[in-house]
Short mmCIF file of C-alpha atoms and ligand atoms in Angstrom, two decimals:
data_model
loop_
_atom_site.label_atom_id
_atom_site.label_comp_id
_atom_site.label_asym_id
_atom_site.label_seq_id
_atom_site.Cartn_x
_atom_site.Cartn_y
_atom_site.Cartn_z
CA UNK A 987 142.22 -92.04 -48.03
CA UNK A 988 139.11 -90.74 -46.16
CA UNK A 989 139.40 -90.26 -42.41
CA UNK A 990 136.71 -91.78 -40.10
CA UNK A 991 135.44 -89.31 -36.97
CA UNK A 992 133.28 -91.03 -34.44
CA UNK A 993 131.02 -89.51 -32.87
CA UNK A 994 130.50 -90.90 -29.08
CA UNK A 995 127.63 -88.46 -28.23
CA UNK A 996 125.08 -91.27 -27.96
CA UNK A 997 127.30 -93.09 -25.65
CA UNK A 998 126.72 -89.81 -22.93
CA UNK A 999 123.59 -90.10 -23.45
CA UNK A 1000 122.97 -93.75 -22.25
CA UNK A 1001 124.58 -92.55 -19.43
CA UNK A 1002 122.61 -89.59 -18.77
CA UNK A 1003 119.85 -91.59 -18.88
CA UNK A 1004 120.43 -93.00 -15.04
CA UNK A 1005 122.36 -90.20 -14.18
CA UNK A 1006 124.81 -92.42 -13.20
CA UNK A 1007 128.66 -92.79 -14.85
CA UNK A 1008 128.17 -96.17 -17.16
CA UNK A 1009 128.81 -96.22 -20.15
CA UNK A 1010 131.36 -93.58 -19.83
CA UNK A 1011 132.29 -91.64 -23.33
CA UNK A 1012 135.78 -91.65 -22.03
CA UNK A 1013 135.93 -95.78 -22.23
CA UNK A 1014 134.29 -95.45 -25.82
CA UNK A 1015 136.24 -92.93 -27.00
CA UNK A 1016 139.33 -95.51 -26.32
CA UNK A 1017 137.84 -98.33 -27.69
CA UNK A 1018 137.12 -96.49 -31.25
CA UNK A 1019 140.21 -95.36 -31.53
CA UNK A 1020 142.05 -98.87 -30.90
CA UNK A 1021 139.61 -99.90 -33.74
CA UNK A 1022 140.82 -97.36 -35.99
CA UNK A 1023 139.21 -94.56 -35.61
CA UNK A 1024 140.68 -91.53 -36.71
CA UNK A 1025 139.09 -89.31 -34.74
CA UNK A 1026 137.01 -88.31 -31.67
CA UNK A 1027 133.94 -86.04 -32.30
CA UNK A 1028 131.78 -84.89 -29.78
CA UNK A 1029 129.00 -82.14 -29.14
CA UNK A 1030 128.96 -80.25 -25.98
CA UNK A 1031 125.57 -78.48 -26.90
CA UNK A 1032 124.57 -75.23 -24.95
CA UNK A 1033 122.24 -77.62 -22.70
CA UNK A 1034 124.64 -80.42 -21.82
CA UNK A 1035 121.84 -82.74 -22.79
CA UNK A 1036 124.75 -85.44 -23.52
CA UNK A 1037 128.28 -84.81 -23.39
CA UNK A 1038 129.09 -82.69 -20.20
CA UNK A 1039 132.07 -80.56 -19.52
CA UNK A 1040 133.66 -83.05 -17.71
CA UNK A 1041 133.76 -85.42 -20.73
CA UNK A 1042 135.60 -83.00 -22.58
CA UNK A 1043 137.92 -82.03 -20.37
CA UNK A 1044 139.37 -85.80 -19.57
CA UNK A 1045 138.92 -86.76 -23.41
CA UNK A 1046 141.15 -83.87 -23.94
CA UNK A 1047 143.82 -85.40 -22.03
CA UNK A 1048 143.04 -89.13 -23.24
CA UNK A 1049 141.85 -88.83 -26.71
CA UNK A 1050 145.71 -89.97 -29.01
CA UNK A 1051 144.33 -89.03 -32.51
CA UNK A 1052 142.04 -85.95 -32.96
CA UNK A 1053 139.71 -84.31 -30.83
CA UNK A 1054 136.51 -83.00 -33.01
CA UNK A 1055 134.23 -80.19 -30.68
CA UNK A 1056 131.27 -79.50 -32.50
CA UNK A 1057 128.99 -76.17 -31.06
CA UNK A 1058 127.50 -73.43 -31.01
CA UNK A 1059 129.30 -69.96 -32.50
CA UNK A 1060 128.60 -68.37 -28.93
CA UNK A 1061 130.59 -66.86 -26.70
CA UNK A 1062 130.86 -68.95 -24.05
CA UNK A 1063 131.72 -72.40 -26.42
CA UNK A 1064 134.47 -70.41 -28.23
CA UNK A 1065 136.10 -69.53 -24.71
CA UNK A 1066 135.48 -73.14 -23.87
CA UNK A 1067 137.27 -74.42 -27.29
CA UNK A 1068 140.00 -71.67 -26.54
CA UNK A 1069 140.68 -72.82 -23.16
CA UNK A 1070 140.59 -76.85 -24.41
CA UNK A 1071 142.02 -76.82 -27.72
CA UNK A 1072 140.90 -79.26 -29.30
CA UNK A 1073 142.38 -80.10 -33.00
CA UNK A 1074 139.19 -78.88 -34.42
CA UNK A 1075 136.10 -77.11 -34.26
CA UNK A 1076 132.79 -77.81 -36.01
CA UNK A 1077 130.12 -75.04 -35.84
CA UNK A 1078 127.05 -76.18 -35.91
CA UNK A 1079 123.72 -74.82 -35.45
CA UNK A 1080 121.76 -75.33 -32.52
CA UNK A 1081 117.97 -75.11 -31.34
CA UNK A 1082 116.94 -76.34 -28.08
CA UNK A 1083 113.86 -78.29 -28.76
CA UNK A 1084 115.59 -80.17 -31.87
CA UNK A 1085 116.85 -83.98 -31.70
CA UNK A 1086 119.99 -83.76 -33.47
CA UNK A 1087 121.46 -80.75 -35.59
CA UNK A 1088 118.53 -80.56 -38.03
CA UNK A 1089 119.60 -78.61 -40.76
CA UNK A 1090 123.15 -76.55 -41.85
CA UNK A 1091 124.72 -73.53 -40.54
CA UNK A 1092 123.39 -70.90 -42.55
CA UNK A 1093 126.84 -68.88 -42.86
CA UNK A 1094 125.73 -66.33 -45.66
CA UNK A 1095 122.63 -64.99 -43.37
CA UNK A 1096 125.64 -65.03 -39.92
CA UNK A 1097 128.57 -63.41 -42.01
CA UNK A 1098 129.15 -61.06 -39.62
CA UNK A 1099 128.87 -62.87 -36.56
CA UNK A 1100 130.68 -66.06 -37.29
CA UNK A 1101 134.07 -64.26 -38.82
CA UNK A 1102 135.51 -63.09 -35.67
CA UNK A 1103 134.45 -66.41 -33.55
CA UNK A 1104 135.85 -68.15 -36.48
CA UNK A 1105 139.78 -65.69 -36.26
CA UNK A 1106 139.65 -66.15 -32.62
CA UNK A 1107 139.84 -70.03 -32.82
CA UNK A 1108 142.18 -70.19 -35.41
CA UNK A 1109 144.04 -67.33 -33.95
CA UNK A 1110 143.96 -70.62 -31.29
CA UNK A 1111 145.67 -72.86 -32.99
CA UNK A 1112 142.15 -74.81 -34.02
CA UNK A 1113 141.22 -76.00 -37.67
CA UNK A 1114 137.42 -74.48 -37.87
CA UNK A 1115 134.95 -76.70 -39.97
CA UNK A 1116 131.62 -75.14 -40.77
CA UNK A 1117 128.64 -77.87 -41.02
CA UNK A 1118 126.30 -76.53 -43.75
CA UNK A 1119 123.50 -78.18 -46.54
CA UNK A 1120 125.54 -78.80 -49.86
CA UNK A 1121 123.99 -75.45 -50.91
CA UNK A 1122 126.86 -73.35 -53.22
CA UNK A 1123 125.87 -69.92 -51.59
CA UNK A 1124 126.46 -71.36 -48.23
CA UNK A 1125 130.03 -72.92 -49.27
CA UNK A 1126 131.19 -69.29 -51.09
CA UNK A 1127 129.88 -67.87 -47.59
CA UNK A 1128 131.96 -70.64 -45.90
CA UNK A 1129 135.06 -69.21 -48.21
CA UNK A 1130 134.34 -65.82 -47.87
CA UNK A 1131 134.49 -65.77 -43.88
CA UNK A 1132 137.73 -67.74 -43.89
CA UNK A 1133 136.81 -71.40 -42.43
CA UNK A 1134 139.79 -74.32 -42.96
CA UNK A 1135 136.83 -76.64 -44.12
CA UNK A 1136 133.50 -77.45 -44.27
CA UNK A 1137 131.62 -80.53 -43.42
CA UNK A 1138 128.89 -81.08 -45.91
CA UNK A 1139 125.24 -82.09 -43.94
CA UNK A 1140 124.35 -85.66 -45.58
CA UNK A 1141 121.10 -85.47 -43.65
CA UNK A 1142 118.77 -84.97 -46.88
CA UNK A 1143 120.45 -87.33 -49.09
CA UNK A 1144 120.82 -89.86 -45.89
CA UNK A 1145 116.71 -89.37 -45.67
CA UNK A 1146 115.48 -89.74 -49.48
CA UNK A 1147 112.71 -91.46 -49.72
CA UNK A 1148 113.32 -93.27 -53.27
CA UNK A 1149 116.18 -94.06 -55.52
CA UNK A 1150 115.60 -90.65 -57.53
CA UNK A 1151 115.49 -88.32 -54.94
CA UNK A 1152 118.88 -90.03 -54.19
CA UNK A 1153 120.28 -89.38 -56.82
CA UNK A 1154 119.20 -85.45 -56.80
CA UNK A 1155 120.90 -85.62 -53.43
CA UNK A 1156 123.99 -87.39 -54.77
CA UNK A 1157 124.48 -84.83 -57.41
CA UNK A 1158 124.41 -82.09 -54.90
CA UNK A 1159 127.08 -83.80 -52.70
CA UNK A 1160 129.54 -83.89 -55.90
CA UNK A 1161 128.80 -80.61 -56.82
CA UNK A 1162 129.39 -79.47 -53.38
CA UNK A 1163 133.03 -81.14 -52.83
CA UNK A 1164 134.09 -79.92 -56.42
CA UNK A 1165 133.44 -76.59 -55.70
CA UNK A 1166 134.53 -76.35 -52.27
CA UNK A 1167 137.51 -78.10 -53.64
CA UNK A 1168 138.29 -75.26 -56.05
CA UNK A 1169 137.97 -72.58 -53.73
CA UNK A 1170 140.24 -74.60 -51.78
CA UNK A 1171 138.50 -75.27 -48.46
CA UNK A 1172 138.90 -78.62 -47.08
CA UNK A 1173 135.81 -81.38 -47.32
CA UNK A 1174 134.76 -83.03 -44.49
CA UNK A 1175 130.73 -84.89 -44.13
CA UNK A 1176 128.30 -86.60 -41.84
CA UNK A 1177 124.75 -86.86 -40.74
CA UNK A 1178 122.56 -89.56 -41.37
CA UNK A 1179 125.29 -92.14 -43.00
CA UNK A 1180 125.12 -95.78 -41.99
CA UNK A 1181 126.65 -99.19 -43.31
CA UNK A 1182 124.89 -99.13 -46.89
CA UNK A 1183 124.73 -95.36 -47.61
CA UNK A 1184 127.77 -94.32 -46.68
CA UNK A 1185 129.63 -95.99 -49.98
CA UNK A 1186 128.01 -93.98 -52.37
CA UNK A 1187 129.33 -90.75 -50.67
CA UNK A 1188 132.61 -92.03 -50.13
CA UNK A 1189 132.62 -93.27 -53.68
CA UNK A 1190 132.49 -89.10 -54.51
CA UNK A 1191 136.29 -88.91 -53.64
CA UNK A 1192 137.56 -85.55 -52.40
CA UNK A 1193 136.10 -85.89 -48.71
CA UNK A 1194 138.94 -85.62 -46.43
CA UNK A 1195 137.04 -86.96 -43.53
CA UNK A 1196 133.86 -88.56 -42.54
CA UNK A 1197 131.66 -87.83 -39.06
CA UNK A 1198 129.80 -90.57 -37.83
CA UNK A 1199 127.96 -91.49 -34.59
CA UNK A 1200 123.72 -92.88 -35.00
CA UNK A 1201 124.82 -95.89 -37.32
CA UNK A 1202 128.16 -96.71 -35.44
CA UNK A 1203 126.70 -96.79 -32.26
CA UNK A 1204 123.20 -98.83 -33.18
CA UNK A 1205 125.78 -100.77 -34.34
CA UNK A 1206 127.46 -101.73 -31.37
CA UNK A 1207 124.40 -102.23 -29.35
CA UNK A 1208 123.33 -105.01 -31.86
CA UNK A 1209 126.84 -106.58 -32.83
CA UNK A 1210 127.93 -106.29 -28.42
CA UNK A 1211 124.22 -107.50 -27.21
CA UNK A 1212 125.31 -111.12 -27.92
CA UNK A 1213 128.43 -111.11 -26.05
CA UNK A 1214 126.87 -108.70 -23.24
CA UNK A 1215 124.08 -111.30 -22.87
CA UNK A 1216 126.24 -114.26 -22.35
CA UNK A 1217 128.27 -112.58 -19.85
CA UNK A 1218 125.54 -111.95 -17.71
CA UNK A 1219 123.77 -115.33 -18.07
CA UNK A 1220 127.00 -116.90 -17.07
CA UNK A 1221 127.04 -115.05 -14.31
CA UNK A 1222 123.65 -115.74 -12.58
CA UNK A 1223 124.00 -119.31 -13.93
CA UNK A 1224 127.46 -120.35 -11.80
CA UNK A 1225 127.39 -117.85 -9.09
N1 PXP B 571 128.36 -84.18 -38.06
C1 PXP B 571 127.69 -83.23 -37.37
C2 PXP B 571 128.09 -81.80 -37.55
C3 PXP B 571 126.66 -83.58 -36.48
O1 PXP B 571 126.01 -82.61 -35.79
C4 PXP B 571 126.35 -84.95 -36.30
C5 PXP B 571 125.28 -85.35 -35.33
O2 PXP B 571 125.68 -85.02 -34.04
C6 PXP B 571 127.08 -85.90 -37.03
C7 PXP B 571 128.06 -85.49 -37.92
C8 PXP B 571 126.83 -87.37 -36.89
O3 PXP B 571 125.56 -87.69 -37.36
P1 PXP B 571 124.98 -89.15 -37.14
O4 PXP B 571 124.86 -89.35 -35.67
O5 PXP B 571 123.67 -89.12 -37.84
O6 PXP B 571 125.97 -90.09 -37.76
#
C-alpha cells in the first residue's frame, strides 16, 4: 500500500502573504495527519519564500509520522537537515525566479557534487530521495551515487495536453519504477497529481509513496469555504 506525503508548503504561503501567523503550517500539518496522512513534506527553499526556519524547527518536534525536507544540495540546507533530522530528505533543484520545482534534478550532469552531500545525510541517519524526470540515465545516476530512493517528477505527464501524450507519459512512469525497482532503489512520486490523475499512476504499483500538496490544498479551500463562510455569517448575524 502506497504512502500519502502532504505537502503543506502552500499553507506558509497564505500566511506569508500578510506577514502575519494565520494559517500556520504547524496547525495543517496536524490536521493532515489526523486525516491520514502519512507524511509531512515541506520545502524550505534557499529564499524562505514559504516555509521559514521556524516552521521546521516546531514541525520537527510536532510532526508523529514522517517529516519529508525537500532542498537544495547546498551547504548550508545539508547542515540544516543534519542539525534537524528529519526522516527524509528530497533534493530537489532550485532556481530563484521559478514557481515551483520546474523540472528534475539532473544527477548524471552533478555526480560529483551530490555524492558526498548525499553520505553526509545518510551518514545522519536520513533516507535521501532524489526528485528527477522518469529519464533512465538520470535513475542509473540516482543508483550510481548511492540515494535510498528516488521520487519520480509527474510534472510532464500531470501537464499533457491530450489523451496520447498521456499515455507517452504513462509509459515512461512504468518504465521508470521497473527499472528503479531492479536496481533496487526505492520509488517514491509527485508533482502535478490531483483527484483524477493521480489513479492512473497509482494504478502503476511499485510506488512506495506519493508527494502531494497543489491539488490537496485547492482542495481544502473549496471543500472548507462552505463551512468557513457560515461561521462567519453567523457571527455578524447574532453578535
Ligand atoms: N514533490 C516535489 C519534489 C516537489 O517539489 C513538489 C512541489 O513542491 C511536490 C512533490 C508536490 O507537487 P504539487 O504541489 O504539484 O502536488
Amino acid at each position: 500500500m502506497a504512502r500519502l506525503g502532504v505537502n503543506i508548503d502552500h499553507v506558509a504561503t497564505l500566511r506569508n502573504a500578510r506577514g502575519g501567523s494565520e494559517p500556520d503550517p504547524v496547525a495543517a500539518a496536524a490536521i493532515a495527519e489526523l486525516a491520514g496522512a502519512d507524511q509531512i513534506t515541506i520545502h524550505l527553499r534557499e529564499d524562505r519564500r514559504h516555509i521559514k526556519d521556524r516552521d521546521l524547527h516546531i514541525l520537527r518536534q510536532t510532526v508523529q509520522t514522517r517529516l519529508n525536507l525537500e532542498m537544495a544540495a547546498t551547504d548550508e540546507m545539508v547542515e540544516i537537515a543534519l542539525n534537524v533530522k528529519p526522516e527524509a530528505c528530497t533534493l530537489v533543484p532550485e532556481k530563484r525566479a521559478e514557481l515551483t520545482t520546474e523540472g528534475g534534478l539532473d544527477v548524471r550532469l552533478h555526480q560529483e557534487a551530490l555524492k558526498p552531500y548525499i553520505e553526509k545525510l545518510q551518514a545522519g541517519g536520513i533516507i535521501v530521495s532524489l526528485f528527477i524526470d522518469p529519464d533512465p540515465d538520470q535513475i542509473k545516476a540516482a543508483n550510481k551515487v548511492g540515494a535510498d530512493y528516488i521520487e519520480i517528477h509527474t510534472g510532464s505527464f500531470a501537464e499533457a495536453r491530450d489523451w496520447k501524450e498521456e499515455e507517452e507519459e504513462l509509459i515512461k512512469l512504468e518504465n521508470a519504477v521497473k527499472l528503479a525497482r531492479k536496481l533496487d532503489l526505492g520509488v517514491n512520486a509527485g508533482h502535478g497529481l490531483n483527484y483524477v490523475n493521480v489513479k492512473k499512476v497509482a494504478a502503476i504499483g511499485g510506488i512506495e509513496e506519493f508527494n502531494i500538496g497543489h491539488s490537496i490544498m485547492s482542495r481544502a479551500i473549496l471543500v472548507g469555504l462552505h463551512q468557513a463562510v457560515r461561521d462567519m455569517s453567523e457571527l455578524v448575524r447574532y453578535a
